[in-house]
Short mmCIF file of C-alpha atoms in Angstrom, two decimals:
data_model
loop_
_atom_site.label_atom_id
_atom_site.label_comp_id
_atom_site.label_asym_id
_atom_site.label_seq_id
_atom_site.Cartn_x
_atom_site.Cartn_y
_atom_site.Cartn_z
CA MET A 1 18.50 50.05 -9.03
CA THR A 2 18.31 52.59 -11.77
CA ASP A 3 17.64 51.91 -15.42
CA VAL A 4 18.79 54.06 -18.28
CA VAL A 5 16.24 54.15 -21.07
CA LEU A 6 16.73 55.48 -24.58
CA GLN A 7 13.50 55.90 -26.52
CA GLY A 8 13.55 56.72 -30.20
CA LEU A 9 16.63 58.83 -29.58
CA THR A 10 17.62 60.78 -32.68
CA LYS A 11 20.15 63.50 -33.42
CA ARG A 12 20.94 65.28 -36.65
CA PHE A 13 23.71 67.86 -36.90
CA GLY A 14 22.41 69.93 -39.79
CA ALA A 15 21.72 67.37 -42.49
CA VAL A 16 24.05 64.78 -40.97
CA PRO A 17 22.28 62.05 -38.96
CA ALA A 18 24.45 61.06 -35.99
CA VAL A 19 21.96 58.92 -34.08
CA ARG A 20 18.81 57.41 -35.59
CA ASN A 21 15.81 56.23 -33.63
CA LEU A 22 17.81 54.46 -30.94
CA THR A 23 15.75 52.53 -28.40
CA CYS A 24 17.22 50.39 -25.65
CA THR A 25 17.30 49.89 -21.90
CA MET A 26 20.44 49.57 -19.82
CA THR A 27 19.98 47.88 -16.46
CA PRO A 28 22.22 47.56 -13.37
CA GLY A 29 25.52 45.82 -14.02
CA VAL A 30 28.18 46.66 -16.58
CA THR A 31 27.02 47.38 -20.12
CA GLY A 32 29.53 47.70 -22.94
CA PHE A 33 28.31 50.37 -25.36
CA LEU A 34 30.11 49.45 -28.54
CA GLY A 35 30.43 50.69 -32.06
CA PRO A 36 33.03 51.73 -34.59
CA ASN A 37 34.31 55.31 -34.66
CA GLY A 38 31.60 57.66 -35.83
CA ALA A 39 28.78 55.28 -34.88
CA GLY A 40 27.17 57.90 -32.64
CA LYS A 41 28.32 56.54 -29.26
CA THR A 42 29.56 59.83 -27.88
CA THR A 43 26.60 61.80 -29.21
CA THR A 44 24.24 59.30 -27.57
CA LEU A 45 26.00 59.57 -24.22
CA ARG A 46 26.01 63.36 -24.47
CA MET A 47 22.27 63.39 -25.13
CA LEU A 48 21.79 61.14 -22.09
CA LEU A 49 23.75 63.70 -20.04
CA GLY A 50 21.82 66.72 -21.28
CA LEU A 51 24.83 68.19 -23.10
CA VAL A 52 23.42 67.65 -26.58
CA ARG A 53 19.76 68.31 -27.32
CA PRO A 54 18.04 65.38 -29.10
CA THR A 55 16.34 66.12 -32.41
CA ALA A 56 13.71 63.59 -31.35
CA GLY A 57 13.17 60.99 -28.67
CA THR A 58 14.17 60.90 -25.02
CA ALA A 59 16.92 59.59 -22.78
CA THR A 60 15.98 59.05 -19.16
CA VAL A 61 17.66 57.90 -15.97
CA GLY A 62 15.29 56.29 -13.48
CA GLY A 63 12.43 57.76 -15.50
CA ARG A 64 13.71 61.33 -15.56
CA ARG A 65 15.60 63.37 -18.08
CA TYR A 66 19.07 64.39 -16.81
CA ALA A 67 18.10 68.06 -16.55
CA ASP A 68 15.09 67.11 -14.43
CA LEU A 69 17.15 65.26 -11.82
CA PRO A 70 17.18 67.41 -8.67
CA GLN A 71 20.82 66.57 -7.93
CA PRO A 72 22.12 64.98 -11.12
CA ARG A 73 25.61 64.24 -9.80
CA ARG A 74 24.20 62.06 -7.02
CA VAL A 75 22.46 59.92 -9.63
CA VAL A 76 24.77 59.97 -12.64
CA GLY A 77 28.56 60.22 -12.76
CA ALA A 78 30.19 60.79 -16.12
CA LEU A 79 33.61 60.59 -17.69
CA LEU A 80 33.73 61.90 -21.24
CA ASP A 81 36.45 61.38 -23.80
CA SER A 82 37.72 64.91 -23.63
CA THR A 83 36.91 65.93 -20.09
CA GLY A 84 38.66 69.24 -19.59
CA PHE A 85 40.70 70.49 -16.68
CA HIS A 86 42.07 73.97 -16.25
CA PRO A 87 45.82 73.32 -16.53
CA GLY A 88 46.66 75.84 -13.82
CA ARG A 89 44.45 74.23 -11.18
CA THR A 90 45.47 71.30 -9.02
CA GLY A 91 43.54 68.03 -9.10
CA ARG A 92 42.17 68.79 -5.65
CA GLN A 93 41.04 72.30 -6.70
CA HIS A 94 39.27 70.83 -9.71
CA LEU A 95 37.40 68.33 -7.52
CA ARG A 96 36.56 71.01 -4.95
CA ILE A 97 34.99 73.16 -7.66
CA SER A 98 33.16 70.16 -9.05
CA ALA A 99 31.85 69.21 -5.60
CA ASP A 100 30.78 72.81 -4.90
CA GLN A 101 28.86 73.26 -8.07
CA SER A 102 27.29 69.81 -7.75
CA GLY A 103 26.11 70.52 -4.22
CA LEU A 104 28.26 67.71 -2.80
CA PRO A 105 30.15 67.80 0.51
CA ALA A 106 33.83 68.76 0.27
CA ALA A 107 34.71 65.63 2.25
CA ARG A 108 33.96 63.54 -0.86
CA VAL A 109 37.05 65.02 -2.54
CA ALA A 110 39.54 63.14 -0.34
CA THR A 111 37.46 59.96 -0.60
CA VAL A 112 37.47 59.85 -4.39
CA LEU A 113 41.13 60.86 -4.58
CA ASP A 114 41.86 57.75 -2.50
CA GLN A 115 39.50 55.65 -4.57
CA VAL A 116 41.37 56.43 -7.81
CA ASP A 117 44.75 56.35 -6.09
CA LEU A 118 45.63 59.94 -6.99
CA GLY A 119 46.21 61.28 -3.48
CA GLY A 120 49.93 61.83 -4.00
CA ALA A 121 49.45 64.06 -7.03
CA ALA A 122 46.36 65.90 -5.78
CA ASP A 123 48.15 69.15 -5.05
CA ARG A 124 50.06 69.34 -8.30
CA ARG A 125 48.82 71.39 -11.23
CA VAL A 126 46.98 69.36 -13.85
CA ARG A 127 49.38 70.77 -16.48
CA GLY A 128 51.97 68.25 -15.26
CA TYR A 129 49.64 65.22 -15.23
CA SER A 130 50.14 62.27 -17.55
CA LEU A 131 47.24 61.08 -19.68
CA GLY A 132 46.65 58.26 -17.21
CA MET A 133 46.54 60.68 -14.27
CA ARG A 134 44.05 62.88 -16.10
CA GLN A 135 41.93 59.81 -16.71
CA ARG A 136 42.03 58.97 -13.00
CA LEU A 137 41.05 62.55 -12.16
CA GLY A 138 38.15 62.27 -14.61
CA LEU A 139 37.07 59.03 -12.94
CA ALA A 140 37.35 60.69 -9.53
CA THR A 141 35.02 63.43 -10.79
CA ALA A 142 32.55 60.83 -12.02
CA LEU A 143 32.60 59.11 -8.62
CA LEU A 144 32.19 62.34 -6.58
CA GLY A 145 28.45 61.99 -6.11
CA ASP A 146 28.61 58.24 -5.31
CA PRO A 147 26.15 57.78 -8.19
CA GLU A 148 23.97 54.79 -9.05
CA VAL A 149 24.68 55.28 -12.74
CA LEU A 150 28.11 55.71 -14.31
CA VAL A 151 28.59 56.77 -17.90
CA LEU A 152 32.18 56.29 -18.98
CA ASP A 153 33.41 57.13 -22.46
CA GLU A 154 36.62 55.20 -23.25
CA PRO A 155 37.64 54.95 -19.57
CA ALA A 156 40.78 52.93 -20.30
CA ASN A 157 42.29 55.71 -22.45
CA GLY A 158 45.85 56.48 -21.42
CA LEU A 159 46.02 53.90 -18.64
CA ASP A 160 49.05 51.65 -18.41
CA PRO A 161 48.61 47.86 -17.91
CA ALA A 162 48.51 48.23 -14.12
CA GLY A 163 45.97 51.04 -14.50
CA MET A 164 43.87 48.87 -16.80
CA ALA A 165 43.84 46.04 -14.28
CA TRP A 166 42.86 48.46 -11.54
CA LEU A 167 40.09 49.97 -13.67
CA ARG A 168 38.74 46.50 -14.52
CA GLY A 169 38.48 45.70 -10.81
CA LEU A 170 36.83 49.02 -10.05
CA LEU A 171 34.23 48.63 -12.81
CA ARG A 172 33.41 45.07 -11.79
CA ASP A 173 32.98 46.17 -8.16
CA LEU A 174 30.74 49.06 -9.17
CA GLY A 175 28.61 46.74 -11.30
CA ALA A 176 28.45 44.13 -8.55
CA GLU A 177 27.19 46.80 -6.14
CA GLY A 178 24.12 47.08 -8.36
CA ARG A 179 25.11 50.26 -10.15
CA THR A 180 24.33 50.77 -13.80
CA VAL A 181 27.72 51.15 -15.43
CA ILE A 182 27.83 52.08 -19.12
CA ILE A 183 31.22 51.85 -20.79
CA SER A 184 31.61 53.09 -24.29
CA SER A 185 34.60 51.62 -26.03
CA HIS A 186 35.99 50.14 -29.17
CA VAL A 187 38.61 48.11 -27.32
CA LEU A 188 36.69 44.84 -27.45
CA ALA A 189 39.19 42.81 -25.43
CA GLU A 190 38.77 45.21 -22.52
CA VAL A 191 34.99 45.13 -22.70
CA ARG A 192 34.92 41.34 -22.85
CA GLN A 193 36.63 41.20 -19.46
CA THR A 194 34.29 43.60 -17.66
CA ALA A 195 30.88 43.79 -19.31
CA ASP A 196 27.83 41.71 -18.47
CA ARG A 197 25.92 42.91 -21.52
CA VAL A 198 26.61 44.76 -24.73
CA VAL A 199 24.77 47.28 -26.82
CA ILE A 200 26.22 47.54 -30.32
CA VAL A 201 25.53 50.53 -32.54
CA GLY A 202 26.55 51.23 -36.12
CA GLU A 203 25.84 54.32 -38.22
CA GLY A 204 23.68 55.72 -35.46
CA THR A 205 21.32 52.76 -35.22
CA LEU A 206 20.96 49.88 -32.78
CA ARG A 207 22.52 46.69 -34.17
CA HIS A 208 22.40 44.35 -31.19
CA THR A 209 21.67 44.24 -27.49
CA GLY A 210 22.02 41.30 -25.16
CA PRO A 211 24.14 39.43 -22.60
CA LEU A 212 27.77 39.04 -23.50
CA ASP A 213 27.94 35.33 -22.71
CA GLU A 214 25.34 34.55 -25.39
CA MET A 215 27.60 35.90 -28.08
CA ALA A 216 29.71 33.37 -29.93
CA GLY A 217 32.73 35.62 -30.40
CA LEU A 218 32.55 39.30 -29.56
CA GLU A 219 34.88 40.45 -32.29
CA GLU A 220 33.33 38.37 -35.06
CA GLU A 221 29.84 39.41 -34.03
CA PHE A 222 30.88 43.07 -33.71
CA LEU A 223 32.37 43.10 -37.19
CA ARG A 224 29.38 41.31 -38.69
CA LEU A 225 26.90 43.66 -36.99
CA THR A 226 28.69 46.87 -37.80
CA GLY A 227 29.58 46.02 -41.36
CA GLY A 228 33.30 45.57 -40.82
CA VAL A 229 35.20 42.72 -42.44
CA ALA A 230 35.77 39.66 -40.26
CA MET B 1 28.01 80.66 -6.78
CA ARG B 2 30.74 79.50 -4.43
CA ALA B 3 32.12 77.30 -7.19
CA GLU B 4 32.20 80.27 -9.56
CA LEU B 5 34.09 82.29 -6.96
CA ARG B 6 36.54 79.44 -6.50
CA LYS B 7 37.09 79.24 -10.26
CA LEU B 8 37.84 82.94 -10.32
CA ILE B 9 40.36 82.94 -7.49
CA THR B 10 42.12 79.72 -8.54
CA ALA B 11 42.78 81.10 -12.04
CA ARG B 12 46.08 82.90 -12.15
CA SER B 13 44.85 85.09 -15.00
CA THR B 14 42.58 86.86 -12.50
CA TRP B 15 45.48 87.93 -10.33
CA LEU B 16 47.63 88.81 -13.31
CA LEU B 17 44.93 91.10 -14.71
CA LEU B 18 44.46 92.71 -11.30
CA ALA B 19 48.21 93.36 -11.02
CA ILE B 20 48.62 94.75 -14.54
CA ALA B 21 45.63 97.02 -13.99
CA GLN B 22 47.43 98.59 -11.03
CA LEU B 23 50.53 99.27 -13.11
CA ILE B 24 48.39 100.98 -15.72
CA VAL B 25 46.67 103.13 -13.09
CA VAL B 26 50.01 104.17 -11.58
CA ALA B 27 51.44 104.98 -15.01
CA GLY B 28 48.30 106.80 -16.15
CA VAL B 29 47.93 108.91 -13.03
CA SER B 30 51.66 109.71 -13.01
CA GLY B 31 51.62 110.72 -16.67
CA LEU B 32 48.77 113.10 -16.13
CA MET B 33 50.27 114.61 -12.98
CA LEU B 34 53.58 115.19 -14.75
CA GLN B 35 51.84 116.90 -17.65
CA ARG B 36 49.56 119.31 -15.81
CA ASP B 37 50.64 122.63 -14.30
CA ASP B 38 47.41 122.69 -12.26
CA PRO B 39 47.50 119.18 -10.77
CA ALA B 40 45.21 120.03 -7.86
CA SER B 41 42.42 121.47 -10.01
CA ASP B 42 39.10 119.63 -10.29
CA ASP B 43 39.76 118.99 -13.96
CA ALA B 44 43.21 117.46 -13.40
CA GLN B 45 41.99 115.41 -10.44
CA ARG B 46 39.07 114.07 -12.46
CA GLY B 47 41.41 113.20 -15.31
CA ALA B 48 43.81 111.42 -12.94
CA ILE B 49 41.24 109.37 -11.01
CA ALA B 50 39.34 108.56 -14.24
CA HIS B 51 42.09 106.02 -14.95
CA VAL B 52 40.21 103.76 -12.53
CA GLY B 53 37.56 103.52 -15.22
CA LEU B 54 40.02 102.70 -17.96
CA VAL B 55 40.97 99.42 -16.29
CA ALA B 56 37.36 98.35 -16.88
CA LEU B 57 38.99 96.77 -19.92
CA PHE B 58 40.41 94.22 -17.48
CA GLY B 59 37.00 93.80 -15.90
CA LEU B 60 35.67 93.03 -19.36
CA LEU B 61 38.38 90.39 -19.82
CA ILE B 62 37.58 88.82 -16.43
CA GLY B 63 33.93 88.55 -17.47
CA ILE B 64 34.80 87.03 -20.84
CA LEU B 65 37.25 84.55 -19.24
CA ALA B 66 34.62 83.42 -16.73
CA VAL B 67 32.57 81.98 -19.58
CA ALA B 68 34.71 81.55 -22.71
CA GLY B 69 37.61 80.35 -20.54
CA GLU B 70 35.45 77.37 -19.53
CA TYR B 71 34.89 76.48 -23.18
CA ARG B 72 38.59 76.96 -23.89
CA HIS B 73 39.60 74.44 -21.23
CA ARG B 74 36.49 72.28 -21.78
CA THR B 75 35.57 72.58 -18.12
CA ILE B 76 32.16 73.78 -19.34
CA THR B 77 31.18 70.10 -19.67
CA ASP B 78 31.76 69.52 -15.96
CA THR B 79 29.91 72.73 -15.12
CA PHE B 80 26.84 71.79 -17.15
CA LEU B 81 26.89 68.22 -15.82
CA ALA B 82 26.82 69.65 -12.31
CA ARG B 83 24.22 72.30 -13.16
CA PRO B 84 22.12 71.37 -16.18
CA HIS B 85 20.09 74.57 -15.83
CA ARG B 86 22.46 76.64 -17.89
CA ASP B 87 20.64 79.95 -17.40
CA ARG B 88 21.44 79.73 -13.69
CA VAL B 89 25.09 79.02 -14.47
CA VAL B 90 25.34 82.19 -16.56
CA LEU B 91 23.57 84.24 -13.88
CA SER B 92 25.97 82.95 -11.19
CA LYS B 93 28.86 83.96 -13.39
CA LEU B 94 27.24 87.36 -13.87
CA VAL B 95 27.03 87.97 -10.13
CA VAL B 96 30.57 86.77 -9.45
CA ALA B 97 32.06 88.73 -12.37
CA ALA B 98 30.23 91.90 -11.32
CA GLY B 99 31.64 91.41 -7.82
CA ALA B 100 35.10 90.93 -9.31
CA GLY B 101 34.58 94.15 -11.31
CA ALA B 102 33.73 95.96 -8.07
CA VAL B 103 36.86 94.63 -6.36
CA LEU B 104 38.96 95.60 -9.37
CA GLY B 105 37.44 99.09 -9.28
CA VAL B 106 37.97 99.53 -5.54
CA VAL B 107 41.59 98.33 -5.65
CA ALA B 108 42.31 100.51 -8.69
CA SER B 109 40.73 103.47 -6.87
CA ALA B 110 43.00 102.96 -3.88
CA THR B 111 46.00 102.74 -6.20
CA ALA B 112 44.92 105.88 -8.07
CA LEU B 113 44.28 107.88 -4.89
CA ILE B 114 47.60 106.88 -3.35
CA THR B 115 49.51 107.65 -6.55
CA ASP B 116 47.67 110.96 -6.88
CA ALA B 117 48.40 111.91 -3.27
CA ILE B 118 52.11 111.11 -3.66
CA TRP B 119 52.43 113.28 -6.78
CA LEU B 120 50.55 116.16 -5.15
CA ALA B 121 52.76 115.91 -2.09
CA ALA B 122 55.84 115.93 -4.31
CA LYS B 123 54.62 119.21 -5.75
CA GLY B 124 53.97 120.70 -2.32
CA LEU B 125 50.19 120.25 -2.66
CA SER B 126 47.80 117.89 -0.93
CA ILE B 127 44.89 115.77 -2.06
CA ASP B 128 41.47 117.25 -1.30
CA LEU B 129 39.59 114.32 0.15
CA ALA B 130 36.50 116.49 0.68
CA SER B 131 36.19 117.12 -3.04
CA GLY B 132 32.90 116.00 -4.54
CA VAL B 133 34.47 115.65 -7.99
CA LEU B 134 37.07 113.25 -6.60
CA TRP B 135 34.56 110.83 -5.08
CA ARG B 136 32.13 111.09 -7.98
CA THR B 137 34.97 110.06 -10.26
CA VAL B 138 35.90 107.16 -7.97
CA ALA B 139 32.28 105.97 -7.84
CA GLY B 140 31.93 106.28 -11.61
CA GLY B 141 35.17 104.37 -12.17
CA ILE B 142 34.02 101.50 -9.94
CA GLY B 143 30.65 101.46 -11.71
CA TRP B 144 32.39 101.30 -15.09
CA ASN B 145 34.37 98.25 -13.94
CA ILE B 146 31.25 96.49 -12.67
CA ALA B 147 29.32 97.20 -15.87
CA PHE B 148 32.08 96.03 -18.18
CA ALA B 149 32.75 92.84 -16.18
CA ALA B 150 29.03 92.05 -16.44
CA ILE B 151 28.97 92.78 -20.18
CA GLY B 152 32.01 90.49 -20.50
CA VAL B 153 29.95 87.55 -19.19
CA GLY B 154 27.39 88.19 -21.94
CA VAL B 155 30.10 88.49 -24.58
CA GLY B 156 31.80 85.28 -23.42
CA ALA B 157 28.48 83.41 -23.47
CA LEU B 158 27.80 84.62 -27.02
CA ILE B 159 31.31 84.11 -28.40
CA THR B 160 32.64 80.99 -26.72
CA ASN B 161 35.89 80.94 -28.68
CA LEU B 162 38.12 82.69 -26.16
CA SER B 163 40.50 84.32 -28.66
CA ALA B 164 37.62 85.49 -30.83
CA ALA B 165 35.77 86.93 -27.84
CA VAL B 166 38.84 88.80 -26.60
CA ALA B 167 39.62 90.05 -30.12
CA ALA B 168 36.03 91.22 -30.60
CA ALA B 169 36.01 93.06 -27.28
CA LEU B 170 39.40 94.73 -27.77
CA GLY B 171 38.60 95.49 -31.41
CA TRP B 172 35.37 97.18 -30.37
CA LEU B 173 37.10 99.36 -27.81
CA ALA B 174 40.15 100.22 -29.92
CA LEU B 175 38.55 100.70 -33.30
CA VAL B 176 34.97 99.76 -33.99
CA GLU B 177 33.24 102.02 -31.47
CA GLY B 178 35.06 105.01 -32.98
CA ILE B 179 34.02 104.11 -36.52
CA VAL B 180 30.43 103.33 -35.54
CA GLY B 181 30.45 106.62 -33.64
CA GLU B 182 31.35 108.53 -36.80
CA LEU B 183 28.53 106.83 -38.65
CA ILE B 184 25.84 107.54 -36.09
CA GLY B 185 26.94 111.03 -35.04
CA ASP B 186 25.45 112.33 -31.77
CA ALA B 187 24.06 108.94 -30.82
CA SER B 188 27.65 107.77 -30.34
CA ARG B 189 27.53 109.12 -26.79
CA TRP B 190 25.29 106.13 -25.96
CA LEU B 191 27.87 103.53 -27.03
CA PRO B 192 29.44 101.46 -24.20
CA PHE B 193 32.87 103.07 -23.94
CA ALA B 194 31.42 106.58 -24.22
CA LEU B 195 28.99 105.70 -21.43
CA GLY B 196 31.85 104.48 -19.25
CA GLN B 197 33.58 107.80 -19.82
CA ALA B 198 30.39 109.65 -18.97
CA LEU B 199 30.31 107.74 -15.65
CA VAL B 200 33.65 109.30 -14.67
CA GLY B 201 32.60 112.73 -15.97
CA LEU B 202 34.45 112.71 -19.29
CA PRO B 203 34.59 114.48 -21.65
CA ASN B 204 34.12 117.60 -19.57
CA SER B 205 31.37 119.09 -21.71
CA ALA B 206 27.65 119.71 -21.34
CA ASP B 207 26.37 117.36 -24.02
CA ARG B 208 27.56 114.07 -22.52
CA PRO B 209 24.98 111.95 -20.68
CA GLN B 210 24.59 112.48 -16.94
CA ALA B 211 26.26 109.80 -14.84
CA TRP B 212 22.89 108.32 -13.82
CA GLN B 213 21.76 108.17 -17.44
CA ALA B 214 25.01 106.52 -18.44
CA GLY B 215 24.65 103.99 -15.60
CA LEU B 216 21.10 103.18 -16.61
CA VAL B 217 21.97 102.61 -20.26
CA LEU B 218 24.97 100.46 -19.28
CA VAL B 219 22.62 98.30 -17.20
CA LEU B 220 20.49 97.94 -20.33
CA TYR B 221 23.55 96.82 -22.29
CA VAL B 222 24.30 94.25 -19.57
CA ALA B 223 20.71 92.99 -19.73
CA VAL B 224 20.75 92.68 -23.52
CA PHE B 225 24.14 90.93 -23.71
CA VAL B 226 23.39 88.55 -20.84
CA ALA B 227 19.88 87.73 -22.12
CA ALA B 228 21.29 87.00 -25.58
CA GLY B 229 24.11 84.97 -24.01
CA ILE B 230 21.64 82.88 -21.98
CA GLY B 231 19.42 82.37 -25.03
CA VAL B 232 22.31 81.00 -27.07
CA THR B 233 23.81 79.01 -24.17
CA THR B 234 20.64 77.07 -23.38
CA ARG B 235 20.30 75.94 -27.01
CA ARG B 236 23.93 75.10 -27.66
CA ASP B 237 25.10 71.49 -28.09
CA ILE B 238 28.23 70.77 -26.07
CA THR B 239 29.90 68.28 -28.37
CA HIS B 240 33.46 68.30 -27.10
#
């Protein structure tokens, strides 16, 4: 049972504030991390993952900053919007490298390939993958360390309807197992079907946090909270 | 470290660079052997085997690709997620690239020696494998490859835009070092390419640095580039 805690998290790129004094706690279960484009979702997740250095404040997982986790991949798995793959490597090679540098056993590679249903394409070069297959490979990478916390930026990107249904099931299962699953998205319909709670941000600040079932209508509330027109 | 090695050997660019380097060595050695009337002399042999050092350009590219290539393909995100201590990532790349430079140097040496021996045989001569000049040149050429591959890691960590890093490195070797050399006069012998040449005993004159001096200063260059690369890398925001 691992909580993710953001405390006064702030990031400015030059003079531009991307995230402003964001404080919230994300507990086990599925949390929808919502906000319009440019609200600072991705920057927040990247600070949580140690990729972007906060201007102020902290982001911790189970009380520790990402960089202070002895084996970060065993605690946190991440899928980012633009996760890169070397086009000349096969999916399996990519996962092998990822497992090696994360200090994870090579046997995990076959397990996660099965889990995301990518076994058949594992030995093809990523160059020939569809967007949906890349997304599955990214999810496989996130699952490599069998982590208690999953940070997924727009996980449904590029998935076809069958892929979406599969992803929904996977996320629900992961949440039900007591993992802390954070899904950033602006596809509200998708979030409504999987999330237990939502955190809504707008212009880099926290606008709302709470259980989904207490919200009258997700879209109306989202638009009201983020200054869109209902 | 093992992951870095796997990245190197699963990238086709590595093998392509290794192959092209061999073609250049064969062509370079052949050209020199065709040109000289005294192909078996120390001077001609040094000039022929020194082509091993010239492919250090490819070592430099391998070093640059090891770092800037990860930014190019955005795999750097995965690497830093796996290993948030970025200084250690750069140092692993340094070790693996230096090793790759050594392999490149050794393979190029074998190619150069075989090509050299074939040309000598064609002219009714034979290669003098007991020659000190020959082996000093081989050792210097391998050292040049190792040093440049290591410098490449520093360059790639500083300039993460792959095209810009490659352009900067090639531009330096083709043009800038010569111009800087004219500006600074005698001190130009301590610039990187001149030091590589000194490692293989070129130019054949008394006022070039000794091979050990050249090696030492190249190690200093590696230290400076890699330290600067680590300094920048640990502060950089990875935003895409």
